[in-house]
PDB file of C-alpha atoms in Angstrom:
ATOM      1  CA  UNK A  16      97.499  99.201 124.433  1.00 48.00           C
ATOM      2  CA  UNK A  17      98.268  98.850 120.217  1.00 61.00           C
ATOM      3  CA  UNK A  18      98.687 101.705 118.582  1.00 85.00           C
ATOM      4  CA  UNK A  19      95.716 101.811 116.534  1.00 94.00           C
ATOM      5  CA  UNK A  20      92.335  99.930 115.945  1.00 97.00           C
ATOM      6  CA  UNK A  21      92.450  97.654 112.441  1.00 97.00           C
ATOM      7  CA  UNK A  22      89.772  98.026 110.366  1.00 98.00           C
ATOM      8  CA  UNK A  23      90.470  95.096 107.121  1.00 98.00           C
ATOM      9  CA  UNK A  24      88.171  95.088 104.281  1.00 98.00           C
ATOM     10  CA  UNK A  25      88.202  92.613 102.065  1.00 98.00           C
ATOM     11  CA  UNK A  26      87.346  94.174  98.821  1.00 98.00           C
ATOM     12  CA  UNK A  27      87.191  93.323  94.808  1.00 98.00           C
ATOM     13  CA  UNK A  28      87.621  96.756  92.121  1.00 96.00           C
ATOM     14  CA  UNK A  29      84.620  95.131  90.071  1.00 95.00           C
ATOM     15  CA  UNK A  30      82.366  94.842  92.937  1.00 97.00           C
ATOM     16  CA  UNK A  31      79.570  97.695  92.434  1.00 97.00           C
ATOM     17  CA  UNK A  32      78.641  97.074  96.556  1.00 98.00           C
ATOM     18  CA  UNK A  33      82.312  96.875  97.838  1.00 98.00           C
ATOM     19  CA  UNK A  34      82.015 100.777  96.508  1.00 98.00           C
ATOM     20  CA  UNK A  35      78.642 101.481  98.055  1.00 98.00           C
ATOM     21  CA  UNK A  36      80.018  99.678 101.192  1.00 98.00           C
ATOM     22  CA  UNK A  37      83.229 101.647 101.615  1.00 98.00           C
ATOM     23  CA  UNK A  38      80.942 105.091 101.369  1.00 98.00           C
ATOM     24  CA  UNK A  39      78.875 103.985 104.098  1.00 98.00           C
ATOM     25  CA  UNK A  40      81.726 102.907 106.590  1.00 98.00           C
ATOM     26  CA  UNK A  41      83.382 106.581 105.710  1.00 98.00           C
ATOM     27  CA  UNK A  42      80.415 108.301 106.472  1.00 98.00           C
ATOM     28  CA  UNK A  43      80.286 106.338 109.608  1.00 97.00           C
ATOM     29  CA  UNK A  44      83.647 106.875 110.096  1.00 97.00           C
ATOM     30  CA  UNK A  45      83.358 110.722 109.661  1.00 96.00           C
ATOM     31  CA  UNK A  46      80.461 111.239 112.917  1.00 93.00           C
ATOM     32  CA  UNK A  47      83.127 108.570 114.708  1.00 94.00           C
ATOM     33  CA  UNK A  48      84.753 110.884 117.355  1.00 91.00           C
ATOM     34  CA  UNK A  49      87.490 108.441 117.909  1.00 92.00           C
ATOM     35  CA  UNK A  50      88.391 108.139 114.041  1.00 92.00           C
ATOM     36  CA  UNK A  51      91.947 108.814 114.695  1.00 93.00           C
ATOM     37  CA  UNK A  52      92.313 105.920 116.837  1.00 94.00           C
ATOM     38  CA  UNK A  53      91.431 103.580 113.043  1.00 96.00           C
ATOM     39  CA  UNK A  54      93.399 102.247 110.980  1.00 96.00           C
ATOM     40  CA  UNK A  55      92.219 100.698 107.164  1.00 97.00           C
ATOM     41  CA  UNK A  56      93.233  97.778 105.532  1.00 98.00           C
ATOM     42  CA  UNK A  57      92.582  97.063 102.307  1.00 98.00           C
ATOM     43  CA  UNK A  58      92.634  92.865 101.243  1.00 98.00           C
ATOM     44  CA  UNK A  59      92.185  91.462  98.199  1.00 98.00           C
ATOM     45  CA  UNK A  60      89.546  89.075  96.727  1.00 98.00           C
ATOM     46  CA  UNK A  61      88.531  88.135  93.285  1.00 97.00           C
ATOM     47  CA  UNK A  62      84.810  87.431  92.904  1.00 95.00           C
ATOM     48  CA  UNK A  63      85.508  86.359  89.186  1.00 93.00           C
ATOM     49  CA  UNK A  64      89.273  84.906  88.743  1.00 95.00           C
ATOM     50  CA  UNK A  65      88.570  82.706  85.483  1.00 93.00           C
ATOM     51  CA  UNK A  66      87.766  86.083  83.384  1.00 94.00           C
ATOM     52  CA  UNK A  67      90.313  86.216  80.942  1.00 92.00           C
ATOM     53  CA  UNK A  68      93.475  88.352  81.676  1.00 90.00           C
ATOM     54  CA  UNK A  69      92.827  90.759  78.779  1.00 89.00           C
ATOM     55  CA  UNK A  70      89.397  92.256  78.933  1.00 90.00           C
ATOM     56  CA  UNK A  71      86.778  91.935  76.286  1.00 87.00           C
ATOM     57  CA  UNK A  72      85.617  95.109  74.917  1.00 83.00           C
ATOM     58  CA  UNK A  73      82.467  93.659  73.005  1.00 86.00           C
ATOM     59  CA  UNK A  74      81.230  92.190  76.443  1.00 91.00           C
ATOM     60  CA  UNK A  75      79.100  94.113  78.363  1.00 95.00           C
ATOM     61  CA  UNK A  76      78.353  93.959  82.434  1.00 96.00           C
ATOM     62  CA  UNK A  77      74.868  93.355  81.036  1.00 97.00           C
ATOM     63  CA  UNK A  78      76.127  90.702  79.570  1.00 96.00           C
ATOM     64  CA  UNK A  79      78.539  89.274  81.766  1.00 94.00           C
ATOM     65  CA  UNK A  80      76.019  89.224  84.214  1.00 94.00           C
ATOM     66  CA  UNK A  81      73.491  87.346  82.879  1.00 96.00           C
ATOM     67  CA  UNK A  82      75.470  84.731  81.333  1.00 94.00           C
ATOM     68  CA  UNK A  83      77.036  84.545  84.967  1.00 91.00           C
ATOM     69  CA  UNK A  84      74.303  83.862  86.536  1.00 93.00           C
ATOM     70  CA  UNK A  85      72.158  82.250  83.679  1.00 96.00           C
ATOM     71  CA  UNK A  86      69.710  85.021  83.535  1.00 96.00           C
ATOM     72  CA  UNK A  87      68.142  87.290  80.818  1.00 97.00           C
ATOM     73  CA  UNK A  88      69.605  90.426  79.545  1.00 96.00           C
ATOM     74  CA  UNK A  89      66.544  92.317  80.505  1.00 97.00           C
ATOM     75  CA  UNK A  90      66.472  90.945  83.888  1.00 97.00           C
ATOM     76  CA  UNK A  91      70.604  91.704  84.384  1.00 97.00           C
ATOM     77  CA  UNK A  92      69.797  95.357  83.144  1.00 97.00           C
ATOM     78  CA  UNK A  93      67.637  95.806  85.674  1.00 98.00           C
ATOM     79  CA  UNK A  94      69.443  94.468  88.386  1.00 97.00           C
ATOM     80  CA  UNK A  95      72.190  96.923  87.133  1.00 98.00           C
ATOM     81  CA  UNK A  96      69.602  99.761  87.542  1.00 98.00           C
ATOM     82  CA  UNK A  97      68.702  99.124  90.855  1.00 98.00           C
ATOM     83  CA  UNK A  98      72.295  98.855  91.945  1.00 98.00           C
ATOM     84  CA  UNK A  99      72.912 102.532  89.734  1.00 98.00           C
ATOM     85  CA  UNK A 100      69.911 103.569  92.568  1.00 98.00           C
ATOM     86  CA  UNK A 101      71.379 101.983  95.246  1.00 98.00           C
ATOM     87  CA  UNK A 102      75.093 103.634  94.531  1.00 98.00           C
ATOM     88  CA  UNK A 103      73.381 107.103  93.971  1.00 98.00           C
ATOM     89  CA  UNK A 104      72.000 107.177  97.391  1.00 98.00           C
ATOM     90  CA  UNK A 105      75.605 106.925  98.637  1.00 98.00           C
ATOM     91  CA  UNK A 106      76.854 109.867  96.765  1.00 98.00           C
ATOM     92  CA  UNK A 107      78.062 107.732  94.199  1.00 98.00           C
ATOM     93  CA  UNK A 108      77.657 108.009  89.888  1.00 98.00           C
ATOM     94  CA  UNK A 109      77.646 104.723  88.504  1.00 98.00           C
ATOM     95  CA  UNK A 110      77.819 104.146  84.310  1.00 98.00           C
ATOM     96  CA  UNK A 111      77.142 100.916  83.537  1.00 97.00           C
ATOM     97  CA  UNK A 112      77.459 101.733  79.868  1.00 96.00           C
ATOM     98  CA  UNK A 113      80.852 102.334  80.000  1.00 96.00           C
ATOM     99  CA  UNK A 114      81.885 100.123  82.298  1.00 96.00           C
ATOM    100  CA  UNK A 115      84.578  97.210  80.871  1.00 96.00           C
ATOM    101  CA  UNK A 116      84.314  93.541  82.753  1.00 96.00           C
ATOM    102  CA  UNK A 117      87.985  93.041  83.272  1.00 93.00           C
ATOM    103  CA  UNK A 118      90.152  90.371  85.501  1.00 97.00           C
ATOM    104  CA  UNK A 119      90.921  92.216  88.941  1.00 97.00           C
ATOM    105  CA  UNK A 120      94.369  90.857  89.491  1.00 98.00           C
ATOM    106  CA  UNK A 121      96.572  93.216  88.233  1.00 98.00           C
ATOM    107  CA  UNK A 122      94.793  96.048  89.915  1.00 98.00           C
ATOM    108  CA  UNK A 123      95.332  93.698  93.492  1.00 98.00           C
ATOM    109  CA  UNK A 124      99.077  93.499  92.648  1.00 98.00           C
ATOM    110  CA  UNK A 125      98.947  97.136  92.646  1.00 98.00           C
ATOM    111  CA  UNK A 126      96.868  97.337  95.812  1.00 98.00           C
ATOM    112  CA  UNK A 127      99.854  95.148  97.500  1.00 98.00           C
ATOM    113  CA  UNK A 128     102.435  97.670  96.513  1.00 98.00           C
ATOM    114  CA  UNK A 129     100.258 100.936  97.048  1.00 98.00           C
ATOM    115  CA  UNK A 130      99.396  99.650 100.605  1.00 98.00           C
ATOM    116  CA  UNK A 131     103.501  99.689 101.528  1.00 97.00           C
ATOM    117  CA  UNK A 132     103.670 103.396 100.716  1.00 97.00           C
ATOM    118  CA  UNK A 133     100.188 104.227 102.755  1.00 97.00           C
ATOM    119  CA  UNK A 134      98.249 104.638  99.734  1.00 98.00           C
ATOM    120  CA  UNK A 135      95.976 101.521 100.009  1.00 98.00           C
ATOM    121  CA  UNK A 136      92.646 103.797 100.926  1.00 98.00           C
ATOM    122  CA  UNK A 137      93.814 106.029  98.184  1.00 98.00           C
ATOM    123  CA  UNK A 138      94.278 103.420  95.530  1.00 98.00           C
ATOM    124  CA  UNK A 139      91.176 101.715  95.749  1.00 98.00           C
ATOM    125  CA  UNK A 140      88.897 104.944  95.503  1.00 98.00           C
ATOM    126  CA  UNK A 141      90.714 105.741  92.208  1.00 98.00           C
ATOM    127  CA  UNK A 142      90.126 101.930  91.012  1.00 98.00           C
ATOM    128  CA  UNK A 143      86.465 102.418  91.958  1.00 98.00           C
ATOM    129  CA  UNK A 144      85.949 105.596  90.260  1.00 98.00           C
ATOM    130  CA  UNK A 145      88.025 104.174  87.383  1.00 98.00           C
ATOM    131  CA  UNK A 146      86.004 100.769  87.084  1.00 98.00           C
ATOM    132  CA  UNK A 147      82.406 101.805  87.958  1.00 98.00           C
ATOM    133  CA  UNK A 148      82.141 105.868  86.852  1.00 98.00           C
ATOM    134  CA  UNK A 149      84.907 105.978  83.715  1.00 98.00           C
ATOM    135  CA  UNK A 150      84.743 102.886  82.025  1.00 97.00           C
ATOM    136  CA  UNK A 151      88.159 102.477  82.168  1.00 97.00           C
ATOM    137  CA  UNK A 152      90.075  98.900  81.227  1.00 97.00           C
ATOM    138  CA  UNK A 153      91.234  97.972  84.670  1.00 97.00           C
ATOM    139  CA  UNK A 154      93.223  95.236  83.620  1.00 96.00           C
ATOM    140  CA  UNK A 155      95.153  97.554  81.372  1.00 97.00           C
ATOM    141  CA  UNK A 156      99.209  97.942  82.510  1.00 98.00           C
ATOM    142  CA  UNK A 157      99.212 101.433  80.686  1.00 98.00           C
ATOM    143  CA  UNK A 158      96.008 102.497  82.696  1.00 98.00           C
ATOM    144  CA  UNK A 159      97.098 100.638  85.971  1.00 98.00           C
ATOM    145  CA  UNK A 160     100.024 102.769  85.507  1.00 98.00           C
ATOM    146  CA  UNK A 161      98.154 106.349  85.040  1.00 98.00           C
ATOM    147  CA  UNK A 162      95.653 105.500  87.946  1.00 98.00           C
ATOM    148  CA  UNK A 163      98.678 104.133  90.220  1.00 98.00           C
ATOM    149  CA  UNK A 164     100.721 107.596  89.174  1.00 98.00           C
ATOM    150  CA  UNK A 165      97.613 110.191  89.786  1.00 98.00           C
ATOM    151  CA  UNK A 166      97.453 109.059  93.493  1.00 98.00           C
ATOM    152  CA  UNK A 167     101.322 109.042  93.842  1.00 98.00           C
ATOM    153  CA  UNK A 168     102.847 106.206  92.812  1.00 98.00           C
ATOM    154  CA  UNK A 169     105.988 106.194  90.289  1.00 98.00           C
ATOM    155  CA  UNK A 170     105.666 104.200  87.004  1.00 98.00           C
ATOM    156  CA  UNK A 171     108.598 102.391  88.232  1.00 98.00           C
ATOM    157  CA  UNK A 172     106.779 101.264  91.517  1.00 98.00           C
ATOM    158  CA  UNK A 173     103.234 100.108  89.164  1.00 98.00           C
ATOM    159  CA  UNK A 174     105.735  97.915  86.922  1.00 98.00           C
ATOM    160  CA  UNK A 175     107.479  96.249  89.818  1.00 98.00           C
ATOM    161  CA  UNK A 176     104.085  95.456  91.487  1.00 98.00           C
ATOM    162  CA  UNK A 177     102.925  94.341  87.535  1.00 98.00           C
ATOM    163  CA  UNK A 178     105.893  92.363  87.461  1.00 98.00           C
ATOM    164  CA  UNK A 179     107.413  90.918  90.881  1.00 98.00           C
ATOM    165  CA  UNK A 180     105.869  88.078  91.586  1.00 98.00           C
ATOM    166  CA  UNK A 181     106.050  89.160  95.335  1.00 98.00           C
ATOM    167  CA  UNK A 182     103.219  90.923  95.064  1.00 98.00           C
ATOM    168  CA  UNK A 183     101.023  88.509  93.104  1.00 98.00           C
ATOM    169  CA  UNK A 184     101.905  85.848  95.665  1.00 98.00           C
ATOM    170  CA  UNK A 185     100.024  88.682  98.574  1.00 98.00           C
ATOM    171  CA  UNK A 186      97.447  88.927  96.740  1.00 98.00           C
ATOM    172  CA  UNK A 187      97.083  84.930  97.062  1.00 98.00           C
ATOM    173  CA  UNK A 188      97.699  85.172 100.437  1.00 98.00           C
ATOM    174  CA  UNK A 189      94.748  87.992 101.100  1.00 98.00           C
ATOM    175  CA  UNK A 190      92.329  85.850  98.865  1.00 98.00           C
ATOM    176  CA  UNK A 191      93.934  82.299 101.212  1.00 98.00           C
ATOM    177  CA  UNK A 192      93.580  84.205 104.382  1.00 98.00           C
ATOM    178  CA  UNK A 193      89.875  85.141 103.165  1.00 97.00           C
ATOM    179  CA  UNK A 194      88.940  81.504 102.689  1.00 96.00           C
ATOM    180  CA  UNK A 195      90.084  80.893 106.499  1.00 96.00           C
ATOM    181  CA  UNK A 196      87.763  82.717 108.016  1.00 94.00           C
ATOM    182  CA  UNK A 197      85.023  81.958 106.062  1.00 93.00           C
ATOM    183  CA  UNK A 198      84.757  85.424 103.860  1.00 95.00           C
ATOM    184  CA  UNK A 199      82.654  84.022 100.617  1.00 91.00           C
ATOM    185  CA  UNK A 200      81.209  87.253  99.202  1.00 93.00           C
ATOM    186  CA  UNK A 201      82.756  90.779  99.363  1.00 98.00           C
ATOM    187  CA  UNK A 202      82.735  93.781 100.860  1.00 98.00           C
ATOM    188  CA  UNK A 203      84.023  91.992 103.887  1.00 98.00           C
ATOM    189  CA  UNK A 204      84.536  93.947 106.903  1.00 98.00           C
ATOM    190  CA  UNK A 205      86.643  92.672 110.168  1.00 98.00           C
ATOM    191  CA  UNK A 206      86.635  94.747 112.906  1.00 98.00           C
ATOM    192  CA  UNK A 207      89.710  94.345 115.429  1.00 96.00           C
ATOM    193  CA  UNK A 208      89.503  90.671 114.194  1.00 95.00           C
ATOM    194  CA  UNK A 209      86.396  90.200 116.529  1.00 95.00           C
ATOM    195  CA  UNK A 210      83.942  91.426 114.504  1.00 97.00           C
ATOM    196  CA  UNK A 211      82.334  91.328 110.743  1.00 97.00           C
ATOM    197  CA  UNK A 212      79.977  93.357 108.941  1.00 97.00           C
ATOM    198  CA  UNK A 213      79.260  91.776 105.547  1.00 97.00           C
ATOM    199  CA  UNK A 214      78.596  93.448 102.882  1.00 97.00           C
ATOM    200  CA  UNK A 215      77.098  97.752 101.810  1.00 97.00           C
ATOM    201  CA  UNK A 216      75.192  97.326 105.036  1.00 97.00           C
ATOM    202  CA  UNK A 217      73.695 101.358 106.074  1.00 97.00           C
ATOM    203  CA  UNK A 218      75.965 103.678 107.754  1.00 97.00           C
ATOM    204  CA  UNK A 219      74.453 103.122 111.320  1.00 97.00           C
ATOM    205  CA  UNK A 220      75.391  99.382 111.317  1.00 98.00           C
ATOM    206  CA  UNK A 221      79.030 100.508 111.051  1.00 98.00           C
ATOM    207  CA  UNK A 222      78.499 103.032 113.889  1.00 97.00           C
ATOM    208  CA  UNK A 223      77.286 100.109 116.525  1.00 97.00           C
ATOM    209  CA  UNK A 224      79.850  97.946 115.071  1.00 98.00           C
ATOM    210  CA  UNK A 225      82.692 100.556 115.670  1.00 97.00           C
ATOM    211  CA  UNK A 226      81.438 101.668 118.973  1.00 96.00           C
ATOM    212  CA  UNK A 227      81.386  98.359 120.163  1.00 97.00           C
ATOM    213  CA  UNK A 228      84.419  97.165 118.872  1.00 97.00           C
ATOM    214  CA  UNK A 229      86.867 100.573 119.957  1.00 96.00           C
ATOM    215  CA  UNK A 230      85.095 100.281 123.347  1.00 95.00           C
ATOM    216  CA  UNK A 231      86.765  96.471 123.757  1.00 95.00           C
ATOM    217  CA  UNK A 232      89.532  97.533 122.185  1.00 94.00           C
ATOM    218  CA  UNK A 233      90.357 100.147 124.264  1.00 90.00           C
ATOM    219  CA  UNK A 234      89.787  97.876 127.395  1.00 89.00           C
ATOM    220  CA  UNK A 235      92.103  95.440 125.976  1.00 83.00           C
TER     221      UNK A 235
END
């Protein structure tokens, strides 16, 4: 039988519901008795690649949003606010506010390097908190580099991933393996490559989904 049972998640930093979504699957994950037979992976995708590489500090998510998706201000405030509900009720503080619209692909370099030392699960929580809670520039080396060193990588290992085109050409290869089996919106969950839970679906749904899915792997 394989070692463990995969768990991928396709996942962007400046998606508020990949956040939400990850919260629910842990909480699942926590009343799971067989949680030490899972393993995480963390995939990149990039729900907005055409934002430009340096973030605009004017711009706000309000903003962003509704010229995204050709919409009001009001109406892209108060989309915000219900997804600033929805987050709370996992446990979760988002700030709006503060928060600056920035290109992901830096911080998915980073994800390719932190994932080599075991420190994909780690990495992503602090871009999260980072993106969505501290209004920090996550497209920023120097901040890339303070978020990457807090959960234990070395400034030299942040530059290489910044740097090496290795890792920008995984990231491509997440996002290319994405578009094969048909992932068009993120969070993105495959389970033991058999089955998907898309999107910050409730903590239950990842229960019958995990139950199911160790109970086939483990007659496999």
């Amino acid at each position: 039988m394989k070692e463990k049972m995969k768990i991928e998640i396709w996942s962007d930093v400046m998606c508020p519901f990949c956040y939400i979504g990850k919260r629910h699957l842990e909480k699942a994950l926590k009343e799971f008795e067989e949680i030490d037979q899972i393993e995480i992976a963390w995939k990149s995708f990039q729900l907005n690649p055409d934002l430009p590489e340096q973030a605009d500090p004017e711009k706000t998510v309000y903003q962003h949003l509704a010229e995204a998706k050709g919409m009001s201000y009001e109406q892209s405030v108060q989309m915000h606010q219900n997804v600033v509900e929805m987050a709370r009720n996992a446990g979760l503080n988002y700030n709006f506010d503060k928060a600056v619209v920035a290109n992901s692909f830096k911080s998915h370099r980073l994800l390719q390097i932190a994932k080599t030392k075991g420190l994909g699960d780690a990495l992503e929580e602090r871009l999260f908190s980072a993106y969505f809670t501290e209004g920090k520039d996550t497209s920023s080396d120097s901040v890339l580099i303070e978020l990457g060193k807090e959960i234990g990588l070395s400034e030299a290992e942040v530059n290489e991933a910044l740097t090496n085109q290795t890792y920008a050409e995984l990231v491509k290869d997440d996002i290319q393996e994405s578009r094969q089996i048909g992932v068009t919106g993120v969070p993105f969950f495959v389970f033991d490559r058999k089955y998907a839970v898309s999107g910050a679906q409730p903590p239950e749904v990842f229960t019958q989904v995990l139950e199911k899915s160790i109970a086939e792997f483990k007659d496999s």
